[in-house]
Amino acid sequence: MKRIYDVVIVGSGAAGLTAALKLAPHMRVAVLSKGEMSGGSTRWAQGGIAAVLEATDSIQSHIDDTLVAGAGLCGEEAVRFVVERGRDAISSLINLGVEFDKASGLTHEDGYDYHLTREGGHSHRRIIHAADATGQAVQKTLNERVLNEPHIDVYENHVAIDVITNRHLEKPGTYNDQAHGVYVLNMDKNRVETFSARATILATGGAARVYLYSSNPDASTGDGIAMAWRAGCRVTNMEFNQFHPTCLYHPDAKTFLITEAMRGEGAVLRGKDGNRFMLDYDERAELAPRDIVARAIDSEMKRTGAENMWLDITHKDADFVISHFPNIYRHCLSLGIDITKDQIPVVPAAHYTCGGVHIGLNARTDLDRLYAIGECAHTGLHGANRMASNSLLECLVMGNAAADDIINRDDMPSPATVRHWDESMVTDSDEEVVVSHNWKELRRFMWDYVGIVRTDKRLARAKRRVDLLANEIHEYYGNFRVTADLLELRNLVTVADLIVRSAQMRKESRGLHYTADYPDLLDKPVETTLIPFGRAISDQIA
């Protein structure tokens, strides 16, 4: 089965759907979703979207806060590019129908009457939100708009396999190397299909499921990063993996996040003895950047032998807590925890991939006609540590940037003739246990050896295991028909290798990368960029 579009977008979260809506008046667009349309990370974002929306705040203040959080590795041009477009991005969502929380009896000087909260690293209240389920509100609205757009076709249960490059063409010599679409596993039909396109956008999210404990949905397996790497694109800063400090610790709670906005509204962290401990680690206490808070919790757990720490907001008015955090209240209550009376058991969990596919501010990768946006991409906005609520903002801004670049290009020829997927030399697997076993092994040793605190010895152990798994999976992939589990495992192993190699290259502790062997900062901050073997890097990244 071969399908032809102007643009194929891999991923159905905020970044991908923003790009799709911008492109739709001009081109035919296919949106591919691994599972249901709302299955990605966007809908799980609780806190909100950071943007300068009131007169007491400023663009420069938001930029400065982001640069501080990024620990010297943010690209200032990228930070300014994204932050300056924040207000327009929020206005676009409001015009689409997203219902953000209003401020009771308050209108800001410049006319906005929305409630703004504050999160770690921010010097002002600038987080606009829809209760404690902002991502869900954004995803719902974007879904509705996309599904009613006649020039957009959505394909659910379609798992991307690889970017189609010149080597996949019937006549590869007629083009400079570029992207021509993607090969895709149609889960409903159990067959591989070809999506040919003039431009391809990767909007696949991050890779937090490479770790044993994660706040992300199961789909966050680094697909776009691995696909771009195999296609010949650079990746940057993969060692910076953000661990959210406060994931609910409960045997019946899988990957449930306790938003940072709760600490912004006064919640405090307590240890085994009931005492606050964050002031022992940072003068900003609970409002310190996430890497500091996550390491502090990890340290206290190891120091005291506790399985978790506790987040306490019981000193706030119960009506205030319930109205500001209704979803967290209901979910915790279903587990026997009344957050207005009980402290919340929490642990850190892998949350966000700050590195990714190297792109410019037009979202172009090193491979012509291949774009990357959202969490799978590296713009330079996050540096060594993502500041809270900048991620959805980046999705919106860079989704529009990619679409604008595609619309304005005059060098987009018709889709090339692509070879069909060849399964003539493979069979159905009779050893699926290999996939499930390797999946568990990978996530366990990444948590143990490449987690919140690293050492050279731990990284070396992880690298040996990654290499063994990579060889085994490569052999397996070459002999059996692809399945969704195999494709995700293949991508996770690739991403794990990129993370470990990047971490081994950084001989310092900076931002989210903390190593006991090199606890100090180097004088000059330098990005960690990995270049695929044998590929000349193009100059198309602006």
XYZ file of C-alpha atoms in Angstrom:
542
model
C 0.000 0.000 0.000
C 1.430 3.359 -1.038
C 0.009 6.736 -0.014
C 1.168 10.094 -1.369
C 0.923 13.425 0.477
C 2.545 16.822 0.404
C 3.576 16.491 4.054
C 3.661 13.514 6.402
C 3.772 14.287 10.125
C 4.856 11.488 12.464
C 3.224 12.234 15.809
C -0.125 13.626 16.941
C 0.774 15.749 19.957
C 0.807 19.535 20.286
C 3.787 20.031 17.954
C 2.549 17.794 15.159
C -1.048 18.996 15.207
C 0.006 22.661 15.357
C 2.079 22.144 12.216
C -0.750 20.225 10.542
C -3.297 23.001 11.120
C -0.908 25.635 9.778
C -0.168 23.546 6.664
C -3.730 22.433 5.919
C -4.888 25.506 3.945
C -1.956 25.030 1.580
C -1.216 21.295 1.331
C -2.518 17.774 1.848
C -1.258 16.450 5.154
C -1.102 12.996 6.767
C -0.780 12.735 10.551
C 0.468 9.376 11.839
C -0.252 8.297 15.418
C 1.243 5.194 17.046
C -1.949 4.520 18.923
C -4.981 6.675 19.531
C -4.662 10.292 18.535
C -4.382 11.419 22.164
C -1.900 8.750 23.195
C 1.215 10.946 23.407
C 2.704 13.062 26.173
C 0.828 16.307 25.478
C -2.378 15.258 27.189
C -0.474 14.353 30.370
C 1.024 17.828 30.806
C -0.541 19.193 33.984
C 1.076 22.481 34.881
C 0.567 24.756 31.889
C 2.322 26.859 29.272
C 4.901 29.527 30.082
C 4.439 32.863 28.336
C 4.776 36.552 29.142
C 1.162 37.671 29.495
C 1.053 40.529 31.979
C 2.642 43.943 32.284
C 4.718 43.207 35.395
C 6.544 40.447 33.498
C 8.876 40.884 30.518
C 10.288 38.961 27.581
C 13.796 39.541 28.881
C 12.884 38.165 32.305
C 11.533 34.952 30.737
C 14.681 34.708 28.621
C 16.933 35.268 31.634
C 15.106 32.650 33.717
C 15.407 30.116 30.890
C 19.115 30.811 30.437
C 19.753 30.346 34.160
C 17.870 27.049 34.223
C 19.766 25.862 31.132
C 23.085 26.064 33.010
C 25.048 27.783 30.278
C 24.021 25.554 27.377
C 20.922 27.301 26.035
C 21.177 28.893 22.628
C 20.220 32.486 23.381
C 18.919 33.055 19.846
C 16.634 30.028 20.162
C 15.431 31.100 23.609
C 14.540 34.568 22.341
C 12.874 33.128 19.231
C 10.560 30.903 21.278
C 9.859 33.291 24.160
C 9.033 36.235 21.900
C 6.352 34.143 20.192
C 4.750 32.981 23.428
C 1.897 35.448 23.595
C 0.876 34.806 19.985
C 0.963 31.051 20.625
C -1.375 31.409 23.601
C -3.698 33.709 21.659
C -3.886 31.118 18.889
C -4.930 28.424 21.360
C -7.564 30.689 22.886
C -8.903 31.438 19.400
C -9.040 27.703 18.692
C -11.173 27.254 21.802
C -8.854 26.185 24.630
C -10.484 27.275 27.893
C -7.771 28.407 30.264
C -8.590 29.218 33.893
C -9.766 32.755 34.527
C -8.549 34.833 37.467
C -11.254 35.484 40.060
C -12.111 39.172 40.010
C -8.791 40.121 38.436
C -7.987 41.629 35.058
C -4.335 42.174 34.198
C -3.239 45.627 33.119
C -2.991 44.581 29.474
C -6.444 43.009 29.329
C -5.753 39.363 30.083
C -8.043 37.991 32.763
C -6.486 34.525 33.086
C -5.077 32.977 36.225
C -1.301 32.649 36.058
C 0.687 30.413 38.359
C 4.407 30.165 39.064
C 6.708 27.167 38.789
C 10.313 26.340 39.599
C 12.909 28.580 37.964
C 10.420 31.294 36.997
C 10.764 34.718 38.593
C 7.159 35.682 37.777
C 3.738 34.129 37.568
C 3.582 33.352 33.854
C 2.080 29.844 33.622
C -1.329 29.919 31.964
C -3.250 26.729 32.623
C -6.517 24.815 32.459
C -6.825 23.645 36.076
C -4.216 20.897 36.471
C -4.899 19.289 33.081
C -3.611 21.845 30.586
C -2.217 19.284 28.178
C -5.530 17.470 28.051
C -7.378 20.692 27.227
C -4.880 21.593 24.501
C -4.869 18.095 22.995
C -8.680 17.907 22.971
C -9.037 21.210 21.157
C -6.327 20.439 18.594
C -7.844 17.007 17.960
C -11.259 18.506 17.276
C -9.833 21.080 14.869
C -7.670 18.585 12.990
C -10.459 16.018 12.621
C -12.676 18.697 11.074
C -10.014 19.835 8.601
C -10.638 18.288 5.143
C -7.016 18.546 4.018
C -5.698 16.497 6.974
C -5.948 12.717 7.144
C -5.255 11.074 10.515
C -3.958 7.503 10.671
C -4.174 5.950 14.127
C -2.347 2.750 15.063
C 0.384 3.466 12.507
C 3.946 2.970 13.784
C 6.715 4.648 11.777
C 9.652 2.379 10.951
C 12.193 4.518 9.105
C 12.582 7.721 7.144
C 12.657 7.023 3.416
C 15.915 8.349 1.956
C 17.571 8.055 -1.471
C 18.675 4.487 -0.857
C 14.995 3.494 -0.790
C 14.199 4.984 -4.215
C 13.778 3.088 -7.462
C 16.145 5.611 -9.089
C 18.282 6.959 -6.231
C 20.708 8.843 -8.449
C 18.146 11.403 -9.613
C 17.991 13.318 -6.269
C 20.353 14.850 -3.783
C 19.979 12.899 -0.553
C 16.750 13.924 1.126
C 13.696 12.613 2.947
C 10.902 11.162 0.836
C 8.426 10.082 3.534
C 8.329 7.105 5.899
C 7.770 3.380 5.986
C 4.964 2.618 8.441
C 3.561 -0.460 10.171
C -0.234 -0.395 9.933
C -1.213 -2.129 13.168
C -4.822 -2.658 12.130
C -3.876 -4.418 8.885
C -0.605 -5.893 10.187
C 1.270 -4.752 7.097
C 3.975 -2.244 6.182
C 2.844 0.723 4.084
C 4.697 3.495 2.272
C 3.840 7.130 2.954
C 5.552 9.180 0.280
C 5.785 12.953 0.752
C 7.460 16.144 -0.381
C 8.327 16.938 3.256
C 8.410 14.858 6.426
C 8.040 16.155 9.983
C 9.107 14.132 13.022
C 7.015 15.117 16.059
C 7.316 11.868 17.996
C 8.024 13.125 21.514
C 10.825 12.083 23.824
C 12.504 8.929 25.052
C 11.775 8.781 28.778
C 10.560 5.167 28.535
C 14.182 4.144 28.142
C 14.144 4.284 31.958
C 12.431 1.905 34.349
C 10.460 4.652 36.101
C 8.927 7.361 33.954
C 6.079 9.857 34.030
C 5.589 9.379 30.280
C 3.113 7.197 28.405
C 4.394 3.937 26.931
C 4.728 5.530 23.478
C 7.687 7.731 24.513
C 10.325 5.454 23.012
C 12.530 7.928 21.159
C 11.259 6.933 17.718
C 11.940 10.219 15.929
C 15.415 10.592 17.408
C 16.386 7.053 16.401
C 14.852 7.389 12.920
C 16.646 10.683 12.258
C 19.949 9.222 13.498
C 19.612 6.245 11.162
C 18.808 8.669 8.327
C 22.067 10.542 8.948
C 21.149 13.468 11.210
C 23.116 14.819 14.121
C 21.788 14.541 17.655
C 22.761 16.931 20.434
C 22.829 16.904 24.248
C 21.313 13.461 24.733
C 22.899 13.156 28.176
C 20.433 15.686 29.599
C 17.450 13.635 30.752
C 15.100 15.450 33.086
C 13.745 13.544 36.052
C 10.556 15.068 37.388
C 10.947 15.320 41.156
C 7.411 14.371 42.121
C 5.812 11.316 40.571
C 3.154 9.669 42.753
C 4.582 6.680 44.597
C 1.851 4.084 44.937
C 1.590 0.444 43.796
C -1.609 1.210 41.898
C -0.443 4.481 40.338
C 1.390 4.074 37.062
C 3.342 7.135 35.910
C 1.028 9.657 37.612
C 2.664 13.062 37.876
C 2.189 15.585 40.687
C 2.534 18.891 38.880
C 5.234 21.372 39.804
C 2.500 23.985 40.024
C 1.571 22.475 43.388
C 4.950 23.526 44.754
C 4.394 26.881 43.058
C 1.251 27.256 45.170
C 3.014 26.466 48.431
C 3.450 22.694 48.748
C 6.611 21.643 50.597
C 8.729 18.494 50.536
C 9.227 16.518 53.734
C 11.520 13.652 54.573
C 11.219 10.473 56.596
C 11.331 12.462 59.829
C 8.648 14.901 58.678
C 11.011 17.858 58.351
C 11.449 20.045 55.268
C 14.788 19.401 53.601
C 14.963 21.494 50.416
C 16.468 24.528 52.153
C 19.450 22.312 52.994
C 20.086 21.974 49.250
C 19.109 25.299 47.677
C 17.961 28.711 48.900
C 15.051 28.551 46.437
C 13.826 25.460 48.300
C 10.912 23.751 46.538
C 11.038 26.299 43.703
C 14.565 25.376 42.669
C 14.933 23.952 39.129
C 13.843 20.358 38.687
C 17.323 18.843 38.495
C 18.200 20.233 41.914
C 14.933 19.099 43.475
C 15.174 15.627 41.917
C 18.753 15.134 43.162
C 17.779 16.372 46.608
C 14.942 13.830 46.834
C 17.222 11.081 45.517
C 19.871 12.044 48.077
C 17.406 12.071 50.977
C 16.016 8.695 49.973
C 19.497 7.190 49.885
C 20.584 8.939 53.094
C 17.577 7.835 55.134
C 16.737 4.561 53.415
C 13.219 5.763 52.638
C 11.451 4.441 49.540
C 9.960 7.868 48.858
C 9.614 11.436 50.097
C 6.378 13.331 50.857
C 4.813 16.408 49.265
C 2.700 18.378 51.731
C 0.024 20.920 50.825
C -2.230 20.223 53.801
C -1.542 23.671 55.281
C -3.435 25.333 52.416
C -7.208 25.830 52.418
C -8.955 22.648 51.263
C -11.233 24.464 48.800
C -8.189 26.167 47.263
C -6.391 22.845 46.816
C -9.397 21.085 45.300
C -10.210 23.934 42.903
C -6.619 24.324 41.696
C -5.746 20.631 41.459
C -9.037 18.795 40.866
C -7.608 15.927 38.814
C -4.789 15.239 41.249
C -7.265 15.433 44.135
C -9.658 12.943 42.513
C -6.941 10.522 41.444
C -5.198 10.507 44.818
C -8.533 10.161 46.625
C -9.302 7.065 44.545
C -6.103 5.588 46.012
C -7.021 6.507 49.583
C -4.966 9.722 49.756
C -6.830 12.932 50.609
C -4.307 15.596 49.609
C -6.117 18.218 51.707
C -5.325 16.124 54.813
C -2.613 13.643 53.810
C 0.906 14.112 52.564
C 1.526 12.729 49.059
C 4.205 10.016 48.656
C 6.480 10.970 45.727
C 9.622 9.785 43.905
C 11.558 11.197 40.936
C 10.827 9.696 37.508
C 12.267 10.143 34.018
C 10.220 12.925 32.480
C 11.728 14.867 29.581
C 14.432 14.473 26.935
C 16.211 17.819 26.662
C 18.454 16.766 23.788
C 17.375 15.455 20.434
C 17.656 15.832 16.680
C 19.780 18.868 15.850
C 17.651 21.513 14.100
C 17.682 25.186 13.219
C 14.994 27.739 14.003
C 13.220 26.707 10.792
C 13.016 23.156 12.252
C 15.163 21.713 9.437
C 17.396 18.738 10.220
C 20.613 17.802 8.413
C 18.623 15.766 5.882
C 16.886 17.907 3.292
C 13.072 17.952 3.561
C 13.171 16.285 6.984
C 11.989 18.397 9.923
C 11.879 17.711 13.655
C 9.778 19.539 16.250
C 8.781 19.173 19.887
C 10.523 16.947 22.392
C 12.341 14.849 19.782
C 14.191 17.955 18.563
C 17.041 20.039 19.947
C 16.571 23.747 19.294
C 18.842 25.073 22.037
C 15.891 26.303 24.136
C 16.397 23.920 27.048
C 20.168 23.694 27.309
C 21.271 21.465 30.159
C 17.905 21.633 31.951
C 14.385 22.406 30.756
C 12.560 25.046 32.739
C 9.029 24.120 33.730
C 6.251 24.719 31.182
C 8.569 25.800 28.373
C 7.978 22.502 26.567
C 4.417 23.034 25.331
C 5.420 26.554 24.339
C 8.239 25.139 22.207
C 5.845 22.649 20.586
C 3.514 25.443 19.499
C 6.210 27.832 18.282
C 8.311 25.261 16.438
C 5.246 23.572 14.954
C 4.385 26.880 13.332
C 8.016 27.469 12.335
C 8.253 24.146 10.491
C 4.970 24.757 8.690
C 5.992 28.280 7.681
C 9.280 27.030 6.262
C 7.588 24.300 4.224
C 4.902 26.660 2.899
C 7.475 29.235 1.800
C 9.904 26.832 0.103
C 10.125 26.852 -3.682
C 12.399 23.799 -3.924
C 9.901 21.060 -3.083
C 9.598 18.685 -6.040
C 6.877 16.087 -6.376
C 7.275 12.915 -4.308
C 9.809 10.449 -5.740
C 9.096 6.852 -6.708
C 9.832 4.763 -3.615
C 10.544 1.042 -3.463
C 7.980 -1.056 -1.653
C 8.852 -2.650 1.689
C 10.468 -6.053 1.077
C 9.534 -8.896 3.457
C 10.472 -11.735 1.118
C 13.436 -12.854 3.237
C 11.881 -12.745 6.726
C 9.447 -14.874 8.730
C 7.122 -14.442 11.683
C 8.985 -14.638 14.969
C 8.625 -17.630 17.244
C 10.743 -15.956 19.955
C 8.798 -12.900 21.092
C 10.193 -13.492 24.595
C 13.485 -12.066 23.311
C 11.812 -8.698 22.769
C 10.076 -8.551 26.154
C 13.182 -9.734 28.017
C 15.491 -7.222 26.306
C 13.000 -4.416 26.888
C 13.007 -5.054 30.652
C 16.789 -5.468 30.812
C 17.409 -2.221 28.941
C 15.148 -0.090 31.106
C 16.527 -1.582 34.335
C 20.220 -0.982 33.623
C 19.543 2.488 32.225
C 17.833 3.361 35.525
C 20.604 1.833 37.617
C 23.618 3.087 35.652
C 22.515 6.166 33.658
C 20.027 7.727 36.065
C 20.026 10.773 38.323
C 23.624 10.275 39.549
C 26.214 8.742 37.196
C 29.825 7.556 37.335
C 32.330 6.465 34.694
C 32.089 2.886 35.919
C 28.301 2.839 35.707
C 28.349 4.331 32.218
C 30.911 1.772 31.043
C 28.715 -1.034 32.361
C 25.709 0.430 30.550
C 27.658 0.787 27.296
C 28.700 -2.875 27.327
C 25.103 -3.955 27.823
C 23.791 -1.570 25.168
C 26.265 -2.953 22.646
C 25.230 -6.542 23.363
C 21.541 -5.699 23.082
C 22.068 -3.690 19.902
C 23.773 -6.628 18.189
C 21.085 -9.047 19.310
C 18.239 -6.783 18.210
C 19.901 -6.026 14.870
C 20.065 -9.749 14.135
C 16.478 -10.238 15.286
C 15.259 -7.289 13.179
C 16.927 -8.729 10.090
C 15.285 -12.146 10.373
C 11.690 -11.528 11.461
C 8.723 -9.448 10.413
C 8.450 -6.191 12.297
C 6.088 -5.708 15.223
C 5.331 -2.569 17.214
C 7.209 -3.934 20.257
C 10.269 -4.763 18.152
C 10.292 -1.335 16.502
C 10.057 0.434 19.844
C 12.788 -1.733 21.361
C 15.026 -1.077 18.354
C 14.549 2.657 18.811
C 15.051 2.526 22.582
C 18.363 0.703 22.193
C 19.529 3.300 19.664
C 18.541 6.142 21.984
C 20.117 4.417 25.000
C 23.380 4.198 23.081
C 23.196 7.896 22.199
C 22.509 8.837 25.831
C 25.356 6.733 27.193
C 27.872 7.938 24.600
C 26.913 11.564 25.215
C 27.174 11.109 28.988
C 30.626 9.529 28.635
C 31.807 12.536 26.633
C 30.813 15.106 29.270
C 33.538 15.292 31.922
C 31.698 17.663 34.257
C 28.426 17.988 36.156
C 26.092 20.444 34.486
C 22.337 20.785 34.685
C 20.650 17.406 34.443
C 23.903 15.511 33.949
C 25.448 14.833 37.354
C 28.445 12.549 37.683
C 30.143 11.775 40.974
C 33.501 11.485 39.148
C 33.350 15.056 37.812
C 31.245 17.078 40.268
C 32.447 20.509 39.092
C 31.622 22.679 36.096
C 34.089 23.169 33.285
C 34.916 26.781 32.494
C 33.466 26.684 28.984
C 30.024 25.168 28.321
C 30.079 22.997 25.190
C 27.261 21.046 23.582
C 27.622 17.310 23.023
C 26.896 16.601 19.365
C 27.089 13.135 17.831
C 27.516 12.815 14.053
C 26.425 9.688 12.191
C 29.349 7.771 10.728
C 30.189 8.520 7.116
C 27.705 11.328 6.549
C 28.621 14.818 5.415
C 26.507 17.335 7.293
C 24.539 19.736 5.117
C 24.368 23.479 5.631
C 20.578 23.657 5.371
C 20.072 24.292 9.096
C 19.553 28.018 9.469
